[in-house]
Amino acid sequence: MSAIAPIASRRFALAPLLLALAACLAAPAALAQQKIEQQMSAEQFKNSGLTKLSDQELANLNAWLNRTLDTETAKAADKAKSETAHERRGFFEKSPAKEPVVARMSGRFEGFSRGMTFVLDNGQEWRQDDNADLPGVTLESPQVRIAPSVIGNAWYLSVQGYNTRAKVVRVK
């Protein structure tokens, strides 16, 4: 199995989550098409005092509710898209985010070694994919920076205070 296969399978595992998100966002939009008096039972409508409104006042209320719902739905969709893009940084994709990941390594760092997995305090896990080494270094929870390459989809991890970089692949 290639190194890309596990990452690609995780990518497709997100499909049900994205479909659920789309359904959640579509549900308020469907409700927005209905007037408030259609969304409530006759008893709820009466008990809320909305029967006192004129037809024009009720139309204004419905228009305001629809605008508010549309605005809040758009905000939620933008926020979800932004958060998803931020969380997906470093996974195999056609157009990776160009912002580096800056975090602290969880636990002790004892240098680089091919195949080693580095766990960050933000929950991300990165595996070293080259032969870079940094012998004799022992640090407790150092700050690290994982930056994308200028060309391609490679990412490089560096430890604060050291110039050596290791090529890494995000695994979680």
mmCIF file of C-alpha atoms in Angstrom:
data_model
loop_
_atom_site.group_PDB
_atom_site.id
_atom_site.type_symbol
_atom_site.label_atom_id
_atom_site.label_comp_id
_atom_site.label_asym_id
_atom_site.label_seq_id
_atom_site.Cartn_x
_atom_site.Cartn_y
_atom_site.Cartn_z
ATOM 1 C CA MET A 1 0.000 0.000 0.000
ATOM 2 C CA SER A 2 1.451 3.373 -0.921
ATOM 3 C CA ALA A 3 1.944 6.198 1.583
ATOM 4 C CA ILE A 4 -0.790 8.145 -0.198
ATOM 5 C CA ALA A 5 -3.461 5.453 0.176
ATOM 6 C CA PRO A 6 -4.073 5.874 3.964
ATOM 7 C CA ILE A 7 -4.243 9.648 3.586
ATOM 8 C CA ALA A 8 -6.581 9.423 0.601
ATOM 9 C CA SER A 9 -8.859 7.010 2.490
ATOM 10 C CA ARG A 10 -9.072 9.490 5.395
ATOM 11 C CA ARG A 11 -9.958 12.198 2.909
ATOM 12 C CA PHE A 12 -12.874 10.147 1.582
ATOM 13 C CA ALA A 13 -13.933 9.321 5.149
ATOM 14 C CA LEU A 14 -14.830 12.998 5.477
ATOM 15 C CA ALA A 15 -17.483 12.709 2.756
ATOM 16 C CA PRO A 16 -20.292 11.632 5.157
ATOM 17 C CA LEU A 17 -19.358 14.484 7.530
ATOM 18 C CA LEU A 18 -19.471 17.019 4.724
ATOM 19 C CA LEU A 19 -22.822 15.660 3.527
ATOM 20 C CA ALA A 20 -24.213 15.981 7.055
ATOM 21 C CA LEU A 21 -22.927 19.556 7.268
ATOM 22 C CA ALA A 22 -24.563 20.383 3.929
ATOM 23 C CA ALA A 23 -27.846 18.898 5.153
ATOM 24 C CA CYS A 24 -27.680 20.971 8.354
ATOM 25 C CA LEU A 25 -27.060 24.114 6.368
ATOM 26 C CA ALA A 26 -29.813 23.282 3.893
ATOM 27 C CA ALA A 27 -32.403 22.623 6.628
ATOM 28 C CA PRO A 28 -32.543 26.243 7.870
ATOM 29 C CA ALA A 29 -32.734 27.419 4.253
ATOM 30 C CA ALA A 30 -35.739 25.159 3.682
ATOM 31 C CA LEU A 31 -37.379 26.534 6.821
ATOM 32 C CA ALA A 32 -36.679 30.057 5.627
ATOM 33 C CA GLN A 33 -38.931 29.434 2.662
ATOM 34 C CA GLN A 34 -41.850 28.829 5.028
ATOM 35 C CA LYS A 35 -43.623 31.630 6.800
ATOM 36 C CA ILE A 36 -43.461 31.641 10.583
ATOM 37 C CA GLU A 37 -47.163 30.866 10.794
ATOM 38 C CA GLN A 38 -46.501 27.676 8.767
ATOM 39 C CA GLN A 39 -43.642 26.613 11.042
ATOM 40 C CA MET A 40 -45.711 26.911 14.220
ATOM 41 C CA SER A 41 -48.844 25.102 15.258
ATOM 42 C CA ALA A 42 -52.000 27.224 15.451
ATOM 43 C CA GLU A 43 -51.770 27.081 19.249
ATOM 44 C CA GLN A 44 -48.121 28.184 19.287
ATOM 45 C CA PHE A 45 -48.906 31.002 16.876
ATOM 46 C CA LYS A 46 -51.804 32.217 19.054
ATOM 47 C CA ASN A 47 -49.882 31.816 22.360
ATOM 48 C CA SER A 48 -46.935 33.825 20.985
ATOM 49 C CA GLY A 49 -49.208 36.798 20.366
ATOM 50 C CA LEU A 50 -48.513 36.859 16.638
ATOM 51 C CA THR A 51 -52.227 36.831 15.822
ATOM 52 C CA LYS A 52 -52.271 40.505 16.901
ATOM 53 C CA LEU A 53 -50.053 41.471 13.940
ATOM 54 C CA SER A 54 -51.511 42.874 10.741
ATOM 55 C CA ASP A 55 -50.813 41.065 7.472
ATOM 56 C CA GLN A 56 -48.138 43.682 6.639
ATOM 57 C CA GLU A 57 -46.495 43.376 10.085
ATOM 58 C CA LEU A 58 -46.452 39.586 9.757
ATOM 59 C CA ALA A 59 -44.915 39.863 6.262
ATOM 60 C CA ASN A 60 -42.236 42.212 7.646
ATOM 61 C CA LEU A 61 -41.481 39.776 10.477
ATOM 62 C CA ASN A 62 -41.159 36.880 8.007
ATOM 63 C CA ALA A 63 -38.861 38.928 5.763
ATOM 64 C CA TRP A 64 -36.659 39.875 8.718
ATOM 65 C CA LEU A 65 -36.476 36.275 9.968
ATOM 66 C CA ASN A 66 -35.523 35.039 6.489
ATOM 67 C CA ARG A 67 -32.757 37.653 6.100
ATOM 68 C CA THR A 68 -31.407 36.865 9.566
ATOM 69 C CA LEU A 69 -31.497 33.133 8.913
ATOM 70 C CA ASP A 70 -29.777 33.556 5.537
ATOM 71 C CA THR A 71 -27.087 35.770 7.085
ATOM 72 C CA GLU A 72 -26.431 33.437 10.023
ATOM 73 C CA THR A 73 -26.387 30.370 7.740
ATOM 74 C CA ALA A 74 -23.839 32.048 5.469
ATOM 75 C CA LYS A 75 -21.688 32.986 8.473
ATOM 76 C CA ALA A 76 -21.825 29.415 9.802
ATOM 77 C CA ALA A 77 -20.921 27.979 6.396
ATOM 78 C CA ASP A 78 -17.959 30.366 6.028
ATOM 79 C CA LYS A 79 -16.741 29.557 9.535
ATOM 80 C CA ALA A 80 -17.036 25.790 8.944
ATOM 81 C CA LYS A 81 -15.181 26.089 5.633
ATOM 82 C CA SER A 82 -12.400 28.132 7.238
ATOM 83 C CA GLU A 83 -12.055 25.765 10.204
ATOM 84 C CA THR A 84 -12.022 22.721 7.938
ATOM 85 C CA ALA A 85 -9.315 24.253 5.745
ATOM 86 C CA HIS A 86 -7.263 25.077 8.843
ATOM 87 C CA GLU A 87 -7.614 21.570 10.266
ATOM 88 C CA ARG A 88 -6.775 19.899 6.929
ATOM 89 C CA ARG A 89 -3.434 21.722 6.521
ATOM 90 C CA GLY A 90 -0.705 19.286 5.671
ATOM 91 C CA PHE A 91 -2.863 16.452 4.389
ATOM 92 C CA PHE A 92 -2.452 15.463 0.745
ATOM 93 C CA GLU A 93 -4.505 17.789 -1.407
ATOM 94 C CA LYS A 94 -4.192 19.635 -4.712
ATOM 95 C CA SER A 95 -3.781 23.136 -3.309
ATOM 96 C CA PRO A 96 -2.341 22.967 0.213
ATOM 97 C CA ALA A 97 -2.600 25.891 2.576
ATOM 98 C CA LYS A 98 0.560 27.964 2.550
ATOM 99 C CA GLU A 99 0.460 28.979 6.219
ATOM 100 C CA PRO A 100 2.918 27.183 8.488
ATOM 101 C CA VAL A 101 1.792 25.227 11.524
ATOM 102 C CA VAL A 102 3.342 26.590 14.714
ATOM 103 C CA ALA A 103 2.835 24.526 17.869
ATOM 104 C CA ARG A 104 4.605 22.772 20.709
ATOM 105 C CA MET A 105 5.650 19.162 20.509
ATOM 106 C CA SER A 106 3.956 17.018 23.137
ATOM 107 C CA GLY A 107 6.554 15.413 25.358
ATOM 108 C CA ARG A 108 10.255 14.937 24.837
ATOM 109 C CA PHE A 109 12.097 15.582 21.573
ATOM 110 C CA GLU A 110 15.265 13.536 21.098
ATOM 111 C CA GLY A 111 16.234 14.450 17.556
ATOM 112 C CA PHE A 112 15.102 13.416 14.130
ATOM 113 C CA SER A 113 14.895 9.873 12.781
ATOM 114 C CA ARG A 114 13.173 8.527 9.656
ATOM 115 C CA GLY A 115 9.733 7.085 10.473
ATOM 116 C CA MET A 116 9.447 8.883 13.829
ATOM 117 C CA THR A 117 6.046 10.366 14.619
ATOM 118 C CA PHE A 118 5.851 13.795 16.225
ATOM 119 C CA VAL A 119 2.707 14.599 18.219
ATOM 120 C CA LEU A 120 1.839 18.280 18.619
ATOM 121 C CA ASP A 121 -0.137 19.965 21.370
ATOM 122 C CA ASN A 122 -2.829 20.891 18.815
ATOM 123 C CA GLY A 123 -3.583 17.181 18.232
ATOM 124 C CA GLN A 124 -1.816 16.897 14.873
ATOM 125 C CA GLU A 125 0.612 14.051 14.233
ATOM 126 C CA TRP A 126 3.409 14.212 11.665
ATOM 127 C CA ARG A 127 5.743 11.395 10.564
ATOM 128 C CA GLN A 128 9.306 12.062 9.400
ATOM 129 C CA ASP A 129 9.721 11.013 5.786
ATOM 130 C CA ASP A 130 13.427 11.604 5.141
ATOM 131 C CA ASN A 131 16.834 10.812 6.648
ATOM 132 C CA ALA A 132 17.453 14.137 8.399
ATOM 133 C CA ASP A 133 18.987 13.781 11.828
ATOM 134 C CA LEU A 134 19.699 16.001 14.782
ATOM 135 C CA PRO A 135 21.896 13.912 17.121
ATOM 136 C CA GLY A 136 22.472 14.756 20.760
ATOM 137 C CA VAL A 137 19.455 17.032 21.130
ATOM 138 C CA THR A 138 17.033 16.468 23.996
ATOM 139 C CA LEU A 139 14.301 19.029 24.618
ATOM 140 C CA GLU A 140 11.073 19.006 26.604
ATOM 141 C CA SER A 141 8.028 20.183 24.586
ATOM 142 C CA PRO A 142 9.928 22.412 22.165
ATOM 143 C CA GLN A 143 8.188 24.880 19.877
ATOM 144 C CA VAL A 144 8.151 23.634 16.283
ATOM 145 C CA ARG A 145 7.288 25.136 12.938
ATOM 146 C CA ILE A 146 6.018 22.978 10.080
ATOM 147 C CA ALA A 147 6.161 24.915 6.836
ATOM 148 C CA PRO A 148 5.130 23.909 3.312
ATOM 149 C CA SER A 149 7.725 23.772 0.570
ATOM 150 C CA VAL A 150 7.729 26.505 -2.039
ATOM 151 C CA ILE A 151 7.073 23.950 -4.794
ATOM 152 C CA GLY A 152 5.094 20.742 -4.428
ATOM 153 C CA ASN A 153 3.221 19.328 -1.475
ATOM 154 C CA ALA A 154 6.107 18.714 0.932
ATOM 155 C CA TRP A 155 6.178 19.958 4.530
ATOM 156 C CA TYR A 156 9.270 20.532 6.674
ATOM 157 C CA LEU A 157 9.490 20.485 10.469
ATOM 158 C CA SER A 158 12.038 22.607 12.292
ATOM 159 C CA VAL A 159 12.634 22.884 16.011
ATOM 160 C CA GLN A 160 13.065 26.341 17.498
ATOM 161 C CA GLY A 161 16.754 27.126 17.921
ATOM 162 C CA TYR A 162 18.004 24.620 15.309
ATOM 163 C CA ASN A 163 18.546 24.992 11.557
ATOM 164 C CA THR A 164 18.048 21.344 10.597
ATOM 165 C CA ARG A 165 14.686 20.576 8.986
ATOM 166 C CA ALA A 166 13.034 17.189 8.522
ATOM 167 C CA LYS A 167 10.575 16.399 5.748
ATOM 168 C CA VAL A 168 7.311 15.281 7.356
ATOM 169 C CA VAL A 169 3.913 13.946 6.297
ATOM 170 C CA ARG A 170 0.798 14.567 8.326
ATOM 171 C CA VAL A 171 -0.770 11.344 9.601
ATOM 172 C CA LYS A 172 -3.444 12.760 11.948
#
